[in-house]
PDB file of C-alpha atoms in Angstrom:
ATOM      1  CA  MET A   1    -203.688 -88.366-124.919  1.00  0.00           C
ATOM      2  CA  THR A   2    -200.243 -86.981-125.729  1.00  0.00           C
ATOM      3  CA  SER A   3    -199.611 -83.644-124.007  1.00  0.00           C
ATOM      4  CA  LEU A   4    -198.549 -80.570-125.956  1.00  0.00           C
ATOM      5  CA  ALA A   5    -195.092 -80.701-124.361  1.00  0.00           C
ATOM      6  CA  ASP A   6    -194.674 -84.343-125.426  1.00  0.00           C
ATOM      7  CA  GLN A   7    -195.810 -83.438-128.950  1.00  0.00           C
ATOM      8  CA  LEU A   8    -192.997 -80.893-129.184  1.00  0.00           C
ATOM      9  CA  SER A   9    -190.164 -82.906-127.603  1.00  0.00           C
ATOM     10  CA  GLY A  10    -189.296 -86.321-126.215  1.00  0.00           C
ATOM     11  CA  PRO A  11    -189.748 -89.843-127.590  1.00  0.00           C
ATOM     12  CA  SER A  12    -192.702 -90.276-129.888  1.00  0.00           C
ATOM     13  CA  ASP A  13    -194.000 -92.236-132.859  1.00  0.00           C
ATOM     14  CA  PRO A  14    -194.603 -89.384-135.302  1.00  0.00           C
ATOM     15  CA  GLY A  15    -196.850 -91.163-137.790  1.00  0.00           C
ATOM     16  CA  PRO A  16    -199.628 -92.222-135.358  1.00  0.00           C
ATOM     17  CA  ASP A  17    -199.204 -88.916-133.483  1.00  0.00           C
ATOM     18  CA  ALA A  18    -200.120 -87.171-136.741  1.00  0.00           C
ATOM     19  CA  GLY A  19    -203.284 -89.228-137.035  1.00  0.00           C
ATOM     20  CA  TRP A  20    -202.081 -91.993-139.324  1.00  0.00           C
ATOM     21  CA  GLN A  21    -202.767 -95.667-138.705  1.00  0.00           C
ATOM     22  CA  ALA A  22    -199.823 -97.242-136.881  1.00  0.00           C
ATOM     23  CA  GLN A  23    -197.205 -98.777-139.144  1.00  0.00           C
ATOM     24  CA  PRO A  24    -193.391 -99.076-139.037  1.00  0.00           C
ATOM     25  CA  ARG A  25    -191.616 -95.739-139.374  1.00  0.00           C
ATOM     26  CA  LYS A  26    -189.262 -95.548-142.358  1.00  0.00           C
ATOM     27  CA  GLY A  27    -185.842 -93.933-142.421  1.00  0.00           C
ATOM     28  CA  PHE A  28    -182.152 -94.062-143.273  1.00  0.00           C
ATOM     29  CA  PHE A  29    -179.115 -95.444-141.454  1.00  0.00           C
ATOM     30  CA  THR A  30    -175.910 -94.115-143.005  1.00  0.00           C
ATOM     31  CA  ASP A  31    -172.782 -96.073-142.091  1.00  0.00           C
ATOM     32  CA  THR A  32    -170.049 -93.579-142.953  1.00  0.00           C
ATOM     33  CA  THR A  33    -167.289 -96.149-142.342  1.00  0.00           C
ATOM     34  CA  ILE A  34    -168.057 -97.757-145.704  1.00  0.00           C
ATOM     35  CA  CYS A  35    -168.864 -94.607-147.704  1.00  0.00           C
ATOM     36  CA  ILE A  36    -166.453 -94.273-150.646  1.00  0.00           C
ATOM     37  CA  GLY A  37    -167.529 -90.779-151.697  1.00  0.00           C
ATOM     38  CA  CYS A  38    -168.688 -91.856-155.162  1.00  0.00           C
ATOM     39  CA  LYS A  39    -171.646 -89.416-155.061  1.00  0.00           C
ATOM     40  CA  ALA A  40    -173.958 -91.927-156.709  1.00  0.00           C
ATOM     41  CA  CYS A  41    -176.519 -90.913-154.076  1.00  0.00           C
ATOM     42  CA  GLU A  42    -176.344 -87.251-155.106  1.00  0.00           C
ATOM     43  CA  VAL A  43    -176.823 -88.099-158.769  1.00  0.00           C
ATOM     44  CA  ALA A  44    -179.648 -90.581-158.151  1.00  0.00           C
ATOM     45  CA  CYS A  45    -181.457 -88.043-155.936  1.00  0.00           C
ATOM     46  CA  LYS A  46    -181.270 -85.360-158.605  1.00  0.00           C
ATOM     47  CA  GLU A  47    -182.310 -87.701-161.380  1.00  0.00           C
ATOM     48  CA  TRP A  48    -185.345 -89.108-159.621  1.00  0.00           C
ATOM     49  CA  ASN A  49    -186.610 -85.908-157.979  1.00  0.00           C
ATOM     50  CA  GLY A  50    -185.759 -83.485-160.781  1.00  0.00           C
ATOM     51  CA  VAL A  51    -183.474 -81.422-158.537  1.00  0.00           C
ATOM     52  CA  PRO A  52    -181.559 -78.876-160.649  1.00  0.00           C
ATOM     53  CA  GLU A  53    -177.786 -78.832-160.977  1.00  0.00           C
ATOM     54  CA  ASP A  54    -176.099 -76.797-158.224  1.00  0.00           C
ATOM     55  CA  GLY A  55    -172.509 -76.421-159.363  1.00  0.00           C
ATOM     56  CA  LEU A  56    -169.937 -78.895-160.583  1.00  0.00           C
ATOM     57  CA  SER A  57    -166.768 -76.987-159.689  1.00  0.00           C
ATOM     58  CA  LEU A  58    -164.771 -78.095-156.666  1.00  0.00           C
ATOM     59  CA  LEU A  59    -164.865 -75.686-153.734  1.00  0.00           C
ATOM     60  CA  GLY A  60    -161.127 -75.800-153.098  1.00  0.00           C
ATOM     61  CA  GLN A  61    -161.539 -77.932-150.008  1.00  0.00           C
ATOM     62  CA  SER A  62    -161.064 -81.574-150.807  1.00  0.00           C
ATOM     63  CA  TYR A  63    -163.370 -83.118-153.442  1.00  0.00           C
ATOM     64  CA  ASP A  64    -166.505 -81.321-152.281  1.00  0.00           C
ATOM     65  CA  ASN A  65    -168.471 -79.453-154.958  1.00  0.00           C
ATOM     66  CA  THR A  66    -171.701 -78.770-153.062  1.00  0.00           C
ATOM     67  CA  GLY A  67    -170.578 -77.666-149.589  1.00  0.00           C
ATOM     68  CA  GLY A  68    -173.750 -78.569-147.732  1.00  0.00           C
ATOM     69  CA  LEU A  69    -177.419 -79.355-147.976  1.00  0.00           C
ATOM     70  CA  GLY A  70    -179.694 -76.809-149.631  1.00  0.00           C
ATOM     71  CA  ALA A  71    -182.734 -76.293-151.810  1.00  0.00           C
ATOM     72  CA  SER A  72    -180.976 -77.876-154.783  1.00  0.00           C
ATOM     73  CA  THR A  73    -178.749 -80.252-152.794  1.00  0.00           C
ATOM     74  CA  TRP A  74    -180.929 -82.836-151.078  1.00  0.00           C
ATOM     75  CA  ARG A  75    -177.938 -85.158-150.659  1.00  0.00           C
ATOM     76  CA  HIS A  76    -174.479 -83.851-149.812  1.00  0.00           C
ATOM     77  CA  VAL A  77    -171.368 -86.011-149.662  1.00  0.00           C
ATOM     78  CA  ALA A  78    -168.823 -84.555-147.258  1.00  0.00           C
ATOM     79  CA  PHE A  79    -165.116 -85.168-147.831  1.00  0.00           C
ATOM     80  CA  VAL A  80    -163.109 -84.586-144.669  1.00  0.00           C
ATOM     81  CA  GLU A  81    -159.333 -84.946-144.687  1.00  0.00           C
ATOM     82  CA  GLN A  82    -157.611 -85.204-141.339  1.00  0.00           C
ATOM     83  CA  PRO A  83    -154.293 -86.510-139.994  1.00  0.00           C
ATOM     84  CA  ALA A  84    -154.327 -90.227-139.446  1.00  0.00           C
ATOM     85  CA  ARG A  85    -152.667 -89.802-136.082  1.00  0.00           C
ATOM     86  CA  SER A  86    -155.956 -88.652-134.592  1.00  0.00           C
ATOM     87  CA  ALA A  87    -157.393 -91.992-135.577  1.00  0.00           C
ATOM     88  CA  GLY A  88    -154.349 -93.874-134.424  1.00  0.00           C
ATOM     89  CA  LYS A  89    -154.768 -92.755-130.851  1.00  0.00           C
ATOM     90  CA  GLN A  90    -157.577 -95.201-130.358  1.00  0.00           C
ATOM     91  CA  GLU A  91    -157.104 -97.447-133.319  1.00  0.00           C
ATOM     92  CA  ALA A  92    -153.513 -98.458-132.834  1.00  0.00           C
ATOM     93  CA  GLY A  93    -154.321-102.031-133.711  1.00  0.00           C
ATOM     94  CA  LEU A  94    -155.689-100.953-137.059  1.00  0.00           C
ATOM     95  CA  VAL A  95    -152.843 -98.706-138.185  1.00  0.00           C
ATOM     96  CA  ARG A  96    -150.916-100.364-140.990  1.00  0.00           C
ATOM     97  CA  GLU A  97    -147.523 -99.605-142.429  1.00  0.00           C
ATOM     98  CA  PRO A  98    -147.655 -97.929-145.877  1.00  0.00           C
ATOM     99  CA  VAL A  99    -147.394-100.300-148.790  1.00  0.00           C
ATOM    100  CA  ALA A 100    -145.143 -99.573-151.786  1.00  0.00           C
ATOM    101  CA  LEU A 101    -147.319 -99.699-154.891  1.00  0.00           C
ATOM    102  CA  GLY A 102    -144.494 -99.332-157.415  1.00  0.00           C
ATOM    103  CA  MET A 103    -145.758 -95.976-158.626  1.00  0.00           C
ATOM    104  CA  PRO A 104    -143.344 -93.707-160.613  1.00  0.00           C
ATOM    105  CA  THR A 105    -141.468 -90.942-158.799  1.00  0.00           C
ATOM    106  CA  LEU A 106    -139.796 -87.659-159.849  1.00  0.00           C
ATOM    107  CA  ARG A 107    -136.249 -88.848-159.118  1.00  0.00           C
ATOM    108  CA  ASP A 108    -133.693 -88.846-161.954  1.00  0.00           C
ATOM    109  CA  ALA A 109    -133.217 -92.117-163.759  1.00  0.00           C
ATOM    110  CA  GLY A 110    -130.393 -94.128-162.226  1.00  0.00           C
ATOM    111  CA  ALA A 111    -130.315 -92.119-159.025  1.00  0.00           C
ATOM    112  CA  ASP A 112    -129.275 -94.009-155.940  1.00  0.00           C
ATOM    113  CA  ASP A 113    -132.342 -94.721-153.862  1.00  0.00           C
ATOM    114  CA  ALA A 114    -130.269 -94.602-150.708  1.00  0.00           C
ATOM    115  CA  ALA A 115    -128.989 -91.124-151.607  1.00  0.00           C
ATOM    116  CA  ALA A 116    -132.407 -89.789-152.528  1.00  0.00           C
ATOM    117  CA  PRO A 117    -133.702 -87.106-150.178  1.00  0.00           C
ATOM    118  CA  THR A 118    -136.336 -88.350-147.822  1.00  0.00           C
ATOM    119  CA  THR A 119    -139.339 -86.218-147.000  1.00  0.00           C
ATOM    120  CA  GLU A 120    -141.755 -87.001-144.243  1.00  0.00           C
ATOM    121  CA  ARG A 121    -145.334 -87.015-145.428  1.00  0.00           C
ATOM    122  CA  GLU A 122    -147.976 -86.970-142.793  1.00  0.00           C
ATOM    123  CA  ASP A 123    -150.365 -89.827-143.208  1.00  0.00           C
ATOM    124  CA  PHE A 124    -154.027 -88.888-143.382  1.00  0.00           C
ATOM    125  CA  ARG A 125    -157.428 -90.466-143.647  1.00  0.00           C
ATOM    126  CA  TRP A 126    -160.670 -89.668-145.399  1.00  0.00           C
ATOM    127  CA  LEU A 127    -163.945 -89.267-143.591  1.00  0.00           C
ATOM    128  CA  MET A 128    -166.812 -89.377-146.074  1.00  0.00           C
ATOM    129  CA  SER A 129    -170.474 -89.079-145.267  1.00  0.00           C
ATOM    130  CA  SER A 130    -173.650 -88.604-147.284  1.00  0.00           C
ATOM    131  CA  ASP A 131    -175.790 -86.089-145.399  1.00  0.00           C
ATOM    132  CA  VAL A 132    -179.544 -85.670-145.816  1.00  0.00           C
ATOM    133  CA  CYS A 133    -182.644 -84.242-144.091  1.00  0.00           C
ATOM    134  CA  LYS A 134    -183.029 -85.941-140.694  1.00  0.00           C
ATOM    135  CA  HIS A 135    -186.849 -86.252-140.825  1.00  0.00           C
ATOM    136  CA  CYS A 136    -186.948 -85.416-137.114  1.00  0.00           C
ATOM    137  CA  THR A 137    -189.384 -87.033-134.716  1.00  0.00           C
ATOM    138  CA  HIS A 138    -190.255 -83.487-133.664  1.00  0.00           C
ATOM    139  CA  ALA A 139    -189.895 -81.327-136.759  1.00  0.00           C
ATOM    140  CA  ALA A 140    -189.902 -77.608-136.009  1.00  0.00           C
ATOM    141  CA  CYS A 141    -190.145 -76.827-139.735  1.00  0.00           C
ATOM    142  CA  LEU A 142    -193.511 -78.549-139.749  1.00  0.00           C
ATOM    143  CA  ASP A 143    -194.617 -76.905-136.484  1.00  0.00           C
ATOM    144  CA  VAL A 144    -194.109 -73.356-137.788  1.00  0.00           C
ATOM    145  CA  CYS A 145    -195.469 -73.818-141.322  1.00  0.00           C
ATOM    146  CA  PRO A 146    -198.550 -71.538-141.573  1.00  0.00           C
ATOM    147  CA  THR A 147    -200.010 -73.132-144.720  1.00  0.00           C
ATOM    148  CA  GLY A 148    -199.749 -76.836-143.966  1.00  0.00           C
ATOM    149  CA  SER A 149    -197.377 -77.242-146.880  1.00  0.00           C
ATOM    150  CA  LEU A 150    -195.067 -79.300-144.666  1.00  0.00           C
ATOM    151  CA  PHE A 151    -196.795 -82.423-143.435  1.00  0.00           C
ATOM    152  CA  ARG A 152    -196.054 -85.692-141.652  1.00  0.00           C
ATOM    153  CA  THR A 153    -196.509 -88.725-143.867  1.00  0.00           C
ATOM    154  CA  GLU A 154    -197.845 -92.128-142.868  1.00  0.00           C
ATOM    155  CA  PHE A 155    -194.198 -93.323-142.876  1.00  0.00           C
ATOM    156  CA  GLY A 156    -193.209 -90.761-140.220  1.00  0.00           C
ATOM    157  CA  THR A 157    -191.264 -88.615-142.709  1.00  0.00           C
ATOM    158  CA  VAL A 158    -191.658 -84.882-143.387  1.00  0.00           C
ATOM    159  CA  VAL A 159    -192.514 -83.704-146.908  1.00  0.00           C
ATOM    160  CA  VAL A 160    -193.030 -80.292-148.561  1.00  0.00           C
ATOM    161  CA  GLN A 161    -196.047 -79.876-150.834  1.00  0.00           C
ATOM    162  CA  ASP A 162    -194.725 -77.584-153.549  1.00  0.00           C
ATOM    163  CA  ASP A 163    -198.169 -76.422-154.699  1.00  0.00           C
ATOM    164  CA  ILE A 164    -199.158 -75.237-151.201  1.00  0.00           C
ATOM    165  CA  CYS A 165    -195.921 -73.581-149.993  1.00  0.00           C
ATOM    166  CA  ASN A 166    -196.175 -69.786-150.162  1.00  0.00           C
ATOM    167  CA  GLY A 167    -192.442 -69.230-149.742  1.00  0.00           C
ATOM    168  CA  CYS A 168    -192.732 -67.442-146.369  1.00  0.00           C
ATOM    169  CA  GLY A 169    -189.513 -69.081-145.191  1.00  0.00           C
ATOM    170  CA  TYR A 170    -190.543 -69.605-141.539  1.00  0.00           C
ATOM    171  CA  CYS A 171    -189.315 -73.178-141.770  1.00  0.00           C
ATOM    172  CA  VAL A 172    -185.773 -72.166-142.746  1.00  0.00           C
ATOM    173  CA  PRO A 173    -184.557 -70.793-139.362  1.00  0.00           C
ATOM    174  CA  ALA A 174    -186.687 -73.354-137.503  1.00  0.00           C
ATOM    175  CA  CYS A 175    -184.600 -76.300-138.723  1.00  0.00           C
ATOM    176  CA  PRO A 176    -181.860 -77.069-136.141  1.00  0.00           C
ATOM    177  CA  TYR A 177    -179.725 -78.701-138.855  1.00  0.00           C
ATOM    178  CA  GLY A 178    -179.965 -75.926-141.451  1.00  0.00           C
ATOM    179  CA  VAL A 179    -181.359 -78.366-144.003  1.00  0.00           C
ATOM    180  CA  ILE A 180    -184.444 -76.742-145.515  1.00  0.00           C
ATOM    181  CA  GLU A 181    -184.025 -73.740-147.786  1.00  0.00           C
ATOM    182  CA  ARG A 182    -185.960 -71.705-150.340  1.00  0.00           C
ATOM    183  CA  ARG A 183    -184.727 -72.273-153.866  1.00  0.00           C
ATOM    184  CA  THR A 184    -183.184 -69.332-155.664  1.00  0.00           C
ATOM    185  CA  GLY A 185    -182.325 -69.054-159.328  1.00  0.00           C
ATOM    186  CA  PRO A 186    -183.395 -67.605-162.658  1.00  0.00           C
ATOM    187  CA  LYS A 187    -187.033 -67.277-163.637  1.00  0.00           C
ATOM    188  CA  GLY A 188    -188.314 -70.512-165.009  1.00  0.00           C
ATOM    189  CA  LEU A 189    -186.214 -72.733-162.763  1.00  0.00           C
ATOM    190  CA  LYS A 190    -188.325 -75.366-161.034  1.00  0.00           C
ATOM    191  CA  ASN A 191    -189.852 -74.292-157.688  1.00  0.00           C
ATOM    192  CA  VAL A 192    -187.937 -71.006-157.325  1.00  0.00           C
ATOM    193  CA  GLY A 193    -188.909 -69.324-154.041  1.00  0.00           C
ATOM    194  CA  ILE A 194    -190.368 -72.551-152.626  1.00  0.00           C
ATOM    195  CA  ALA A 195    -188.947 -74.348-149.576  1.00  0.00           C
ATOM    196  CA  GLN A 196    -187.191 -77.510-150.684  1.00  0.00           C
ATOM    197  CA  LYS A 197    -185.603 -80.555-149.056  1.00  0.00           C
ATOM    198  CA  CYS A 198    -185.403 -84.351-149.185  1.00  0.00           C
ATOM    199  CA  THR A 199    -188.772 -86.157-149.281  1.00  0.00           C
ATOM    200  CA  LEU A 200    -187.185 -89.537-148.528  1.00  0.00           C
ATOM    201  CA  CYS A 201    -188.603 -90.360-151.982  1.00  0.00           C
ATOM    202  CA  TYR A 202    -192.197 -90.328-150.727  1.00  0.00           C
ATOM    203  CA  ASP A 203    -193.464 -91.469-154.114  1.00  0.00           C
ATOM    204  CA  ARG A 204    -191.076 -94.412-154.258  1.00  0.00           C
ATOM    205  CA  ILE A 205    -191.639 -95.746-150.737  1.00  0.00           C
ATOM    206  CA  GLY A 206    -195.386 -95.332-151.261  1.00  0.00           C
ATOM    207  CA  ALA A 207    -195.021 -97.772-154.148  1.00  0.00           C
ATOM    208  CA  GLY A 208    -192.929-100.163-152.060  1.00  0.00           C
ATOM    209  CA  ALA A 209    -189.606 -99.127-153.629  1.00  0.00           C
ATOM    210  CA  THR A 210    -186.336 -98.075-152.000  1.00  0.00           C
ATOM    211  CA  PRO A 211    -185.398 -94.359-152.101  1.00  0.00           C
ATOM    212  CA  ALA A 212    -183.202 -93.544-155.073  1.00  0.00           C
ATOM    213  CA  CYS A 213    -180.079 -92.669-153.049  1.00  0.00           C
ATOM    214  CA  ALA A 214    -180.110 -95.924-151.071  1.00  0.00           C
ATOM    215  CA  GLN A 215    -180.867 -97.889-154.226  1.00  0.00           C
ATOM    216  CA  ALA A 216    -177.845 -96.365-155.975  1.00  0.00           C
ATOM    217  CA  CYS A 217    -175.365 -96.691-153.084  1.00  0.00           C
ATOM    218  CA  PRO A 218    -172.828 -99.340-154.199  1.00  0.00           C
ATOM    219  CA  THR A 219    -171.493-100.107-150.697  1.00  0.00           C
ATOM    220  CA  GLN A 220    -174.784-100.033-148.756  1.00  0.00           C
ATOM    221  CA  SER A 221    -173.468 -97.145-146.730  1.00  0.00           C
ATOM    222  CA  ILE A 222    -176.999 -95.725-147.044  1.00  0.00           C
ATOM    223  CA  GLN A 223    -179.463 -98.257-145.685  1.00  0.00           C
ATOM    224  CA  PHE A 224    -183.231 -97.823-145.865  1.00  0.00           C
ATOM    225  CA  GLY A 225    -185.842 -99.598-143.772  1.00  0.00           C
ATOM    226  CA  ASP A 226    -187.879 -99.592-140.581  1.00  0.00           C
ATOM    227  CA  VAL A 227    -186.324 -97.156-138.127  1.00  0.00           C
ATOM    228  CA  ASP A 228    -186.535 -99.530-135.140  1.00  0.00           C
ATOM    229  CA  GLU A 229    -184.773-102.284-137.080  1.00  0.00           C
ATOM    230  CA  LEU A 230    -182.185 -99.844-138.417  1.00  0.00           C
ATOM    231  CA  ARG A 231    -181.400 -98.676-134.871  1.00  0.00           C
ATOM    232  CA  GLU A 232    -180.766-102.264-133.793  1.00  0.00           C
ATOM    233  CA  ARG A 233    -178.591-102.846-136.854  1.00  0.00           C
ATOM    234  CA  ALA A 234    -176.632 -99.660-136.185  1.00  0.00           C
ATOM    235  CA  ALA A 235    -176.044-100.541-132.525  1.00  0.00           C
ATOM    236  CA  ALA A 236    -174.743-103.966-133.546  1.00  0.00           C
ATOM    237  CA  ARG A 237    -172.423-102.356-136.106  1.00  0.00           C
ATOM    238  CA  VAL A 238    -170.993 -99.998-133.485  1.00  0.00           C
ATOM    239  CA  ALA A 239    -170.431-102.914-131.102  1.00  0.00           C
ATOM    240  CA  THR A 240    -168.576-104.803-133.827  1.00  0.00           C
ATOM    241  CA  LEU A 241    -166.362-101.806-134.605  1.00  0.00           C
ATOM    242  CA  HIS A 242    -165.569-101.328-130.917  1.00  0.00           C
ATOM    243  CA  GLU A 243    -164.536-104.992-130.682  1.00  0.00           C
ATOM    244  CA  GLN A 244    -162.223-104.388-133.658  1.00  0.00           C
ATOM    245  CA  GLY A 245    -160.592-101.438-131.875  1.00  0.00           C
ATOM    246  CA  VAL A 246    -162.445 -98.616-133.638  1.00  0.00           C
ATOM    247  CA  THR A 247    -163.514 -97.044-130.367  1.00  0.00           C
ATOM    248  CA  ASP A 248    -164.252 -93.668-131.993  1.00  0.00           C
ATOM    249  CA  ALA A 249    -167.317 -95.145-133.697  1.00  0.00           C
ATOM    250  CA  ARG A 250    -170.532 -93.596-132.402  1.00  0.00           C
ATOM    251  CA  LEU A 251    -174.121 -93.072-133.502  1.00  0.00           C
ATOM    252  CA  TYR A 252    -175.572 -89.660-134.264  1.00  0.00           C
ATOM    253  CA  GLY A 253    -179.315 -89.009-134.284  1.00  0.00           C
ATOM    254  CA  ALA A 254    -180.365 -92.504-133.198  1.00  0.00           C
ATOM    255  CA  ASP A 255    -181.287 -91.676-129.579  1.00  0.00           C
ATOM    256  CA  PRO A 256    -185.035 -91.016-129.027  1.00  0.00           C
ATOM    257  CA  GLN A 257    -184.044 -89.045-125.930  1.00  0.00           C
ATOM    258  CA  ASP A 258    -182.046 -86.430-127.833  1.00  0.00           C
ATOM    259  CA  GLY A 259    -183.163 -82.876-128.573  1.00  0.00           C
ATOM    260  CA  VAL A 260    -185.313 -83.783-131.578  1.00  0.00           C
ATOM    261  CA  GLY A 261    -186.752 -87.028-130.199  1.00  0.00           C
ATOM    262  CA  GLY A 262    -184.456 -89.029-132.444  1.00  0.00           C
ATOM    263  CA  ALA A 263    -183.988 -88.604-136.175  1.00  0.00           C
ATOM    264  CA  GLY A 264    -185.525 -90.654-138.941  1.00  0.00           C
ATOM    265  CA  ALA A 265    -182.151 -90.427-140.713  1.00  0.00           C
ATOM    266  CA  PHE A 266    -179.200 -91.151-138.442  1.00  0.00           C
ATOM    267  CA  PHE A 267    -175.491 -91.845-138.882  1.00  0.00           C
ATOM    268  CA  LEU A 268    -172.546 -93.896-137.697  1.00  0.00           C
ATOM    269  CA  LEU A 269    -169.600 -91.498-137.373  1.00  0.00           C
ATOM    270  CA  LEU A 270    -165.890 -91.927-136.659  1.00  0.00           C
ATOM    271  CA  ASP A 271    -165.355 -88.486-135.147  1.00  0.00           C
ATOM    272  CA  ASP A 272    -167.264 -85.659-133.496  1.00  0.00           C
ATOM    273  CA  PRO A 273    -170.353 -84.465-135.403  1.00  0.00           C
ATOM    274  CA  GLU A 274    -168.782 -81.017-135.912  1.00  0.00           C
ATOM    275  CA  VAL A 275    -166.058 -82.619-138.044  1.00  0.00           C
ATOM    276  CA  TYR A 276    -168.751 -83.681-140.521  1.00  0.00           C
ATOM    277  CA  GLY A 277    -170.517 -80.302-140.357  1.00  0.00           C
ATOM    278  CA  LEU A 278    -173.290 -81.573-138.079  1.00  0.00           C
ATOM    279  CA  PRO A 279    -174.520 -79.732-134.948  1.00  0.00           C
ATOM    280  CA  PRO A 280    -173.316 -81.567-131.817  1.00  0.00           C
ATOM    281  CA  ASP A 281    -176.516 -81.249-129.784  1.00  0.00           C
ATOM    282  CA  PRO A 282    -179.487 -80.183-131.953  1.00  0.00           C
ATOM    283  CA  VAL A 283    -182.719 -79.229-130.213  1.00  0.00           C
ATOM    284  CA  VAL A 284    -186.133 -78.781-131.810  1.00  0.00           C
ATOM    285  CA  THR A 285    -186.570 -75.029-131.887  1.00  0.00           C
ATOM    286  CA  THR A 286    -190.245 -75.170-130.875  1.00  0.00           C
ATOM    287  CA  ARG A 287    -189.569 -77.211-127.719  1.00  0.00           C
ATOM    288  CA  ASP A 288    -189.997 -74.241-125.380  1.00  0.00           C
ATOM    289  CA  LEU A 289    -193.215 -72.912-126.930  1.00  0.00           C
ATOM    290  CA  PRO A 290    -195.502 -74.155-124.077  1.00  0.00           C
ATOM    291  CA  ALA A 291    -193.304 -72.492-121.436  1.00  0.00           C
ATOM    292  CA  MET A 292    -193.091 -69.296-123.507  1.00  0.00           C
ATOM    293  CA  ALA A 293    -196.869 -69.252-123.965  1.00  0.00           C
ATOM    294  CA  GLY A 294    -197.326 -69.701-120.217  1.00  0.00           C
ATOM    295  CA  ARG A 295    -195.017 -66.795-119.427  1.00  0.00           C
ATOM    296  CA  ALA A 296    -196.756 -64.628-122.023  1.00  0.00           C
ATOM    297  CA  GLY A 297    -200.116 -65.472-120.441  1.00  0.00           C
ATOM    298  CA  LEU A 298    -198.867 -64.540-116.970  1.00  0.00           C
ATOM    299  CA  ALA A 299    -197.501 -61.261-118.339  1.00  0.00           C
ATOM    300  CA  ALA A 300    -200.856 -60.495-119.989  1.00  0.00           C
ATOM    301  CA  LEU A 301    -202.701 -61.218-116.734  1.00  0.00           C
ATOM    302  CA  ALA A 302    -200.336 -58.943-114.824  1.00  0.00           C
ATOM    303  CA  LEU A 303    -200.940 -56.122-117.315  1.00  0.00           C
ATOM    304  CA  LEU A 304    -204.705 -56.558-117.078  1.00  0.00           C
ATOM    305  CA  ALA A 305    -204.545 -56.567-113.268  1.00  0.00           C
ATOM    306  CA  GLY A 306    -202.465 -53.395-113.313  1.00  0.00           C
ATOM    307  CA  ALA A 307    -204.861 -51.670-115.718  1.00  0.00           C
ATOM    308  CA  ALA A 308    -207.870 -52.694-113.598  1.00  0.00           C
ATOM    309  CA  ALA A 309    -206.227 -51.452-110.374  1.00  0.00           C
ATOM    310  CA  SER A 310    -205.403 -48.135-112.021  1.00  0.00           C
ATOM    311  CA  PHE A 311    -208.963 -47.694-113.311  1.00  0.00           C
ATOM    312  CA  LEU A 312    -210.562 -48.532-109.964  1.00  0.00           C
ATOM    313  CA  GLY A 313    -208.129 -46.249-108.117  1.00  0.00           C
ATOM    314  CA  ARG A 314    -209.144 -43.242-110.244  1.00  0.00           C
ATOM    315  CA  ARG A 315    -212.870 -43.812-109.587  1.00  0.00           C
ATOM    316  CA  ARG A 316    -212.308 -43.435-105.832  1.00  0.00           C
TER     317      ARG A 316
END
């Protein structure tokens, strides 16, 4: 039998641990090296799940109009601009000279190209990534839910039942990624006050279909399938990139030994997780509950012993 400590941290197969019949765990592998930032995943997610619009204006930082995951943003495409030189340190073999595309300039007609002022423009690169709920092996949001609204599905994913959630919000600070959130908005808006997040399209995968975001992704940056097979595919992709000189390539969330027991949605990144807005070393926030309960029990015993000693001392 799995111990309480193992149920709260460490490698595990979450579906069977929740009482379901064993079957392959489902999840996402997002290869950010081929993400083009088209946001088809965001649109498909909203369309299929009826997620309300959350702002179309750019935030003033790159082409991002959503900023991060939230109750009405179940998919968020990050646009990160950074100097190309940081990539060139380890990818010297991949750095190419700029190519003249024949685009018009602001110089006067007939001006001598040789006499034209030259300005150095720092080369840069885009890092794009479609973020989503990680569907953790050990999901603290689920552990702290007092109503059972959050539950583990037979596919190993974590889903909110809208009609059971009472809006207490305990799950919000429990998430180490800051994913789940209670929806706010005007009266009449769908599920206002209810905790909301990605369901990994529970209804679609239950019918044998691919989640809407992965189905809409034109480059297959978002890949859906069995988590074990996706981990093998991701490791092979990283090995290929390393052979090509992209030594910054690394996996995030794929290790069953990490602080959440491995994520059901993991990523191939080209820089540190913080660059993409991801926590570098997330830990399930309920991991230390057994130790805390033990200390609380010892403290209670000490108080009882002290009270008993005081009572007996007075009787003498």
